Amino acid sequence: MKKEKRRITSFIGVWLMVIMLAASLAACGSGDDAKSEESSNENAATTATDTSDGYALAQKDEAARANTEVPSVDQTASGIADTAAQAEFHRQVIYTADLHMQVKDFAGTRNAIDQLITKSGGYLLSSTENASSDRLSGSFSIKVPAKGFNTFIDAINKLPDKKLDKSIKGEDVTEEYADLTARLKAKEVAEKRLLSFMENAANSKDLVAFSNELAKVQEEIEQIKGRMRFIDQNVDYSTINIEMYQTLSGQDGSEMDLDEKKGLMTKASNALHKSADMIVTLGRALVIIAAFLLPILPIIIIVGLIIFYIKRRKRRAKPVTVITPQQNDPTPPANDNLE
């Protein structure tokens, strides 16, 4: 019995020791877990902070790089322009003609010009017509295909009953067009980069910055494209400016110049008016001279009277010399020949 009690007691003691040991191990394990959890949380927080700060810095660097990359792309435009200049650009020349015409039949010539415009495939850009008692005039701006520019000028030159003065000039815009092409490529590259930056933007601030920069680049792209369209249109269609006039005819139906239209009475009237104008001008000049001499006229009169009085007294004081004629001597002259 005693042996069984000892066994039971030892068995219970062993189990108690095992339970106590397990409890102490569990307490140590929980403490270590808490410490490790705290340390892991701290490390996680630190890592998160560092990551967010680093990401923000990366975004700022990215934004700064974007801002610097846009002008850097512009700086490469010169290199692209050199490459584009080496390419085979066909010559871009804008032709403009200015024609000054005196015609006998304004309406007929106008209809002939309209037919030439339709035949050449061009169009009337603007027109202005004026009429007065002795003159009909008009201004026309015409666009014709560049290939038919010389043909149109030759057709105008063949119109009857006219006097024609013409001036033709061409503006070579090949270099400008090549530069615009290079700038457009550079701006399109910058646009693509800004779009990619916007897709990777981490916050609204960076997104707004990229969006503003993108708007500027897109505006410049539209300006470049607009200028290129303007050049293309003016190269494809040349401009012809026509100034046309007709002096109206007299009652007999024959056209007369302005000088021939004036009759003898008109010319005589003009001569009379000119003579009257000369007399009026001379009278005005005399009045001006009199007004100028009026203040000093009394002095001139006084000085003149003094001079006249002095000369008169000198004439009176001068002695008068009386010349008497010689009397004939009755004595005859001696004769030397007498002996």
Coordinates of C-alpha atoms in Angstrom, one line a residue:
M1 CA 0.0 0.0 0.0
K2 CA 2.8 2.3 0.9
K3 CA 4.5 1.6 -2.4
E4 CA 1.3 2.4 -4.3
K5 CA 0.9 5.7 -2.4
R6 CA 4.5 6.6 -3.2
R7 CA 3.9 5.8 -6.8
I8 CA 0.8 7.9 -7.0
T9 CA 2.5 10.8 -5.1
S10 CA 5.5 10.7 -7.4
F11 CA 3.3 10.4 -10.5
I12 CA 1.3 13.4 -9.3
G13 CA 4.4 15.4 -8.6
V14 CA 5.9 14.6 -11.9
W15 CA 2.7 15.8 -13.6
L16 CA 2.6 18.9 -11.5
M17 CA 6.2 19.7 -12.5
V18 CA 5.4 19.1 -16.1
I19 CA 2.4 21.4 -15.9
M20 CA 4.4 24.1 -14.2
L21 CA 7.2 23.8 -16.7
A22 CA 4.7 24.0 -19.6
A23 CA 3.1 27.0 -18.0
S24 CA 6.4 28.8 -17.6
L25 CA 7.4 28.0 -21.2
A26 CA 4.0 29.3 -22.4
A27 CA 4.5 32.5 -20.5
C28 CA 7.9 33.0 -22.0
G29 CA 6.7 32.2 -25.4
S30 CA 3.9 34.7 -25.2
G31 CA 6.2 37.4 -24.0
D32 CA 8.6 36.7 -26.8
D33 CA 5.7 36.7 -29.3
A34 CA 4.5 40.0 -27.9
K35 CA 8.0 41.5 -28.2
S36 CA 8.5 40.1 -31.6
E37 CA 5.1 41.3 -32.7
E38 CA 5.9 44.8 -31.3
S39 CA 9.2 44.8 -33.0
S40 CA 7.7 43.6 -36.2
N41 CA 5.0 46.3 -36.1
E42 CA 7.7 48.9 -35.5
N43 CA 9.7 47.6 -38.4
A44 CA 6.6 47.5 -40.5
A45 CA 5.7 51.1 -39.6
T46 CA 9.3 52.2 -40.3
T47 CA 9.3 50.3 -43.5
A48 CA 6.0 51.8 -44.5
T49 CA 7.1 55.3 -43.7
D50 CA 10.4 54.9 -45.6
T51 CA 8.5 53.4 -48.5
S52 CA 6.0 56.2 -48.6
D53 CA 8.7 58.8 -48.3
G54 CA 10.8 57.1 -50.9
Y55 CA 7.9 56.8 -53.2
A56 CA 7.0 60.5 -52.8
L57 CA 10.6 61.5 -53.4
A58 CA 10.6 59.2 -56.4
Q59 CA 7.5 60.8 -57.7
K60 CA 8.9 64.3 -57.2
D61 CA 12.1 63.2 -59.0
E62 CA 9.9 61.8 -61.7
A63 CA 8.0 65.1 -62.0
A64 CA 11.2 67.1 -62.0
R65 CA 12.5 64.8 -64.6
A66 CA 9.4 65.3 -66.7
N67 CA 9.7 69.0 -66.4
T68 CA 13.3 68.9 -67.4
E69 CA 12.7 66.3 -70.1
V70 CA 10.2 68.5 -71.9
P71 CA 12.7 71.3 -72.7
S72 CA 15.4 68.7 -73.2
V73 CA 13.2 67.3 -75.9
D74 CA 13.0 70.8 -77.3
Q75 CA 16.7 71.0 -77.3
T76 CA 16.9 67.8 -79.3
A77 CA 14.7 69.5 -81.9
S78 CA 17.7 71.1 -83.5
G79 CA 19.2 67.6 -84.0
I80 CA 16.0 66.3 -85.4
A81 CA 15.8 69.4 -87.6
D82 CA 19.2 68.6 -89.0
T83 CA 18.1 65.0 -89.8
A84 CA 14.9 66.3 -91.3
A85 CA 16.8 68.8 -93.4
Q86 CA 18.9 66.0 -94.8
A87 CA 15.7 64.2 -95.9
E88 CA 14.3 64.9 -99.4
F89 CA 11.8 67.7 -98.9
H90 CA 10.1 68.9 -102.0
R91 CA 10.4 72.6 -102.4
Q92 CA 7.7 74.5 -100.6
V93 CA 7.1 77.8 -102.5
I94 CA 4.1 80.2 -102.0
Y95 CA 3.4 82.1 -105.2
T96 CA 1.5 85.4 -105.3
A97 CA 0.7 87.6 -108.3
D98 CA -0.6 91.2 -108.3
L99 CA -2.3 92.4 -111.5
H100 CA -3.4 95.9 -112.3
M101 CA -5.7 96.2 -115.4
Q102 CA -7.4 99.0 -117.3
V103 CA -10.2 97.6 -119.4
K104 CA -12.8 98.9 -121.9
D105 CA -15.6 96.4 -120.8
F106 CA -15.6 95.9 -117.0
A107 CA -18.5 93.5 -117.0
G108 CA -17.3 91.4 -119.9
T109 CA -13.8 91.1 -118.4
R110 CA -15.3 90.2 -115.1
N111 CA -17.3 87.3 -116.7
A112 CA -14.2 86.1 -118.5
I113 CA -12.2 86.0 -115.3
D114 CA -15.1 84.0 -113.6
Q115 CA -14.9 81.5 -116.4
L116 CA -11.1 81.2 -116.0
I117 CA -11.5 80.6 -112.3
T118 CA -14.0 77.8 -112.9
K119 CA -11.9 76.2 -115.7
S120 CA -8.7 76.3 -113.6
G121 CA -10.4 74.6 -110.6
G122 CA -9.8 77.6 -108.3
Y123 CA -12.2 79.8 -106.3
L124 CA -12.8 83.5 -105.6
L125 CA -11.6 84.3 -102.1
S126 CA -12.9 87.9 -101.9
S127 CA -14.2 90.7 -104.2
T128 CA -15.0 94.4 -104.0
E129 CA -16.6 96.5 -106.7
N130 CA -17.1 100.3 -106.8
A131 CA -19.0 102.5 -109.3
S132 CA -18.9 106.3 -109.8
S133 CA -20.0 108.8 -112.4
D134 CA -16.9 108.4 -114.5
R135 CA -15.3 105.1 -113.3
L136 CA -15.9 101.4 -112.5
S137 CA -13.4 99.5 -110.4
G138 CA -13.1 96.3 -108.6
S139 CA -10.6 94.3 -106.5
F140 CA -10.5 90.5 -106.6
S141 CA -8.5 87.9 -104.7
I142 CA -8.4 84.5 -106.4
K143 CA -6.9 81.1 -105.3
V144 CA -5.9 78.8 -108.1
P145 CA -4.0 75.4 -108.0
A146 CA -0.3 76.0 -108.1
K147 CA 0.1 73.7 -111.1
G148 CA -2.1 76.0 -113.1
F149 CA -0.7 79.3 -111.8
N150 CA 1.2 80.2 -114.9
T151 CA -1.6 79.0 -117.2
F152 CA -4.0 81.3 -115.4
I153 CA -1.7 84.3 -115.8
D154 CA -1.2 83.6 -119.5
A155 CA -5.0 83.5 -120.0
I156 CA -5.4 86.8 -118.2
N157 CA -2.7 88.3 -120.5
K158 CA -4.6 87.1 -123.6
L159 CA -7.8 89.0 -122.6
P160 CA -8.6 91.7 -125.2
D161 CA -8.9 95.5 -124.8
K162 CA -6.9 95.9 -121.7
K163 CA -3.7 97.4 -120.3
L164 CA -2.0 95.1 -117.8
D165 CA 0.7 95.6 -115.2
K166 CA 1.7 92.5 -113.2
S167 CA 4.0 91.6 -110.4
I168 CA 4.8 88.0 -109.4
K169 CA 6.7 86.9 -106.4
G170 CA 7.5 83.6 -104.7
E171 CA 8.3 82.8 -101.0
D172 CA 10.3 79.7 -100.3
V173 CA 9.1 78.2 -97.0
T174 CA 10.9 74.8 -97.3
E175 CA 13.2 75.5 -94.4
E176 CA 10.4 76.7 -92.1
Y177 CA 8.3 73.6 -93.0
A178 CA 11.2 71.3 -92.1
D179 CA 11.7 73.1 -88.8
L180 CA 8.0 72.8 -88.0
T181 CA 8.1 69.0 -88.9
A182 CA 11.0 68.5 -86.5
R183 CA 9.4 70.5 -83.7
L184 CA 6.1 68.6 -84.1
K185 CA 8.0 65.3 -83.7
A186 CA 9.7 66.5 -80.6
K187 CA 6.4 67.8 -79.0
E188 CA 4.7 64.5 -79.8
V189 CA 7.4 62.6 -78.0
A190 CA 7.0 64.9 -75.0
E191 CA 3.3 64.3 -75.1
K192 CA 3.7 60.6 -74.9
R193 CA 6.1 60.8 -72.0
L194 CA 3.7 63.1 -70.0
L195 CA 0.9 60.7 -70.7
S196 CA 2.9 57.8 -69.2
F197 CA 3.9 60.0 -66.2
M198 CA 0.2 60.7 -65.6
E199 CA -0.7 57.0 -65.6
N200 CA 2.0 56.4 -63.0
A201 CA 1.2 59.4 -60.8
A202 CA 0.9 58.5 -57.1
N203 CA -1.1 61.5 -55.9
S204 CA -3.3 64.3 -57.2
K205 CA -0.6 66.9 -56.9
D206 CA 1.7 65.2 -59.4
L207 CA -1.3 64.4 -61.6
V208 CA -2.3 68.1 -61.8
A209 CA 1.3 69.1 -62.5
F210 CA 1.6 66.6 -65.4
S211 CA -1.8 67.6 -66.7
N212 CA -0.8 71.3 -66.8
E213 CA 2.4 70.5 -68.6
L214 CA 0.6 68.2 -71.0
A215 CA -1.9 71.0 -71.8
K216 CA 0.9 73.4 -72.8
V217 CA 2.6 70.8 -75.0
Q218 CA -0.7 69.9 -76.7
E219 CA -1.4 73.6 -77.3
E220 CA 2.0 74.0 -79.0
I221 CA 1.3 70.9 -81.1
E222 CA -1.9 72.5 -82.3
Q223 CA -0.1 75.7 -83.2
I224 CA 2.5 73.9 -85.1
K225 CA -0.1 71.9 -87.0
G226 CA -2.1 75.0 -87.8
R227 CA 1.0 76.7 -89.3
M228 CA 1.8 73.6 -91.3
R229 CA -1.8 73.5 -92.6
F230 CA -1.6 77.2 -93.6
I231 CA 1.7 76.5 -95.5
D232 CA 0.2 73.4 -97.2
Q233 CA -2.9 75.3 -98.4
N234 CA -0.9 78.3 -99.7
V235 CA 1.6 76.1 -101.4
D236 CA -1.1 74.0 -103.1
Y237 CA -3.2 77.0 -104.1
S238 CA -1.4 80.2 -105.3
T239 CA -2.9 83.7 -104.8
I240 CA -3.8 86.1 -107.6
N241 CA -4.8 89.7 -106.7
I242 CA -6.5 91.7 -109.5
E243 CA -7.1 95.4 -109.5
M244 CA -9.4 96.3 -112.5
Y245 CA -11.0 99.6 -113.6
Q246 CA -12.8 101.1 -116.5
T247 CA -13.3 104.8 -117.3
L248 CA -16.9 105.4 -118.4
S249 CA -17.7 106.4 -122.1
G250 CA -19.2 109.7 -123.3
Q251 CA -22.7 110.2 -124.8
D252 CA -21.6 109.1 -128.3
G253 CA -20.6 105.7 -126.9
S254 CA -16.9 106.0 -127.6
E255 CA -14.5 105.8 -124.6
M256 CA -12.6 108.9 -123.8
D257 CA -9.8 109.7 -121.5
L258 CA -10.5 112.3 -118.8
D259 CA -8.4 114.9 -120.6
E260 CA -10.2 114.4 -123.9
K261 CA -13.6 114.5 -122.1
K262 CA -13.0 118.0 -121.1
G263 CA -14.2 120.6 -123.6
L264 CA -12.8 124.0 -124.6
M265 CA -15.1 125.8 -122.2
T266 CA -14.0 123.6 -119.3
K267 CA -10.4 124.3 -120.0
A268 CA -11.0 128.0 -120.4
S269 CA -12.9 128.0 -117.1
N270 CA -10.0 126.2 -115.4
A271 CA -7.5 128.8 -116.8
L272 CA -9.7 131.6 -115.6
H273 CA -9.9 130.1 -112.1
K274 CA -6.1 129.7 -112.1
S275 CA -5.6 133.4 -113.0
A276 CA -8.1 134.5 -110.4
D277 CA -6.2 132.3 -107.8
M278 CA -2.9 134.0 -108.9
I279 CA -4.4 137.5 -108.4
V280 CA -5.8 136.6 -105.0
T281 CA -2.4 135.2 -104.0
L282 CA -0.7 138.4 -105.2
G283 CA -3.2 140.6 -103.3
R284 CA -2.6 138.5 -100.2
A285 CA 1.2 139.0 -100.6
L286 CA 0.8 142.8 -101.0
V287 CA -1.4 142.9 -97.9
I288 CA 1.2 141.0 -95.9
I289 CA 4.0 143.3 -97.1
A290 CA 1.9 146.4 -96.2
A291 CA 1.2 145.0 -92.8
F292 CA 5.0 144.4 -92.4
L293 CA 5.9 147.9 -93.4
L294 CA 3.1 149.7 -91.6
P295 CA 4.9 150.1 -88.2
I296 CA 8.1 151.6 -89.8
L297 CA 6.2 153.6 -92.5
P298 CA 6.2 156.9 -90.5
I299 CA 9.9 156.6 -89.9
I300 CA 10.5 156.1 -93.6
I301 CA 8.3 159.1 -94.5
I302 CA 10.1 161.4 -92.0
V303 CA 13.5 160.4 -93.2
G304 CA 12.4 160.9 -96.8
L305 CA 11.1 164.4 -96.0
I306 CA 14.3 165.4 -94.3
I307 CA 16.4 164.2 -97.2
F308 CA 14.1 166.1 -99.7
Y309 CA 14.3 169.3 -97.6
I310 CA 18.1 169.2 -97.4
K311 CA 18.5 168.7 -101.1
R312 CA 16.1 171.5 -101.9
R313 CA 18.1 174.0 -99.7
K314 CA 21.3 173.0 -101.3
R315 CA 19.8 173.8 -104.7
R316 CA 18.7 177.2 -103.5
A317 CA 22.1 178.1 -101.9
K318 CA 24.1 177.3 -105.0
P319 CA 25.3 180.5 -106.9
V320 CA 24.0 181.0 -110.4
T321 CA 26.7 181.6 -113.0
V322 CA 25.6 183.9 -115.9
I323 CA 27.4 183.4 -119.2
T324 CA 27.3 186.5 -121.4
P325 CA 28.1 186.2 -125.1
Q326 CA 31.3 187.9 -126.5
Q327 CA 30.8 191.2 -128.6
N328 CA 32.4 191.5 -132.1
D329 CA 35.6 193.7 -132.2
P330 CA 35.2 196.3 -135.1
T331 CA 38.9 196.7 -135.5
P332 CA 40.0 194.5 -138.3
P333 CA 42.8 192.2 -137.7
A334 CA 46.3 193.2 -138.6
N335 CA 47.6 192.1 -141.9
D336 CA 51.1 190.6 -141.4
N337 CA 51.7 190.5 -145.2
L338 CA 51.6 194.3 -145.6
E339 CA 54.9 196.0 -146.0

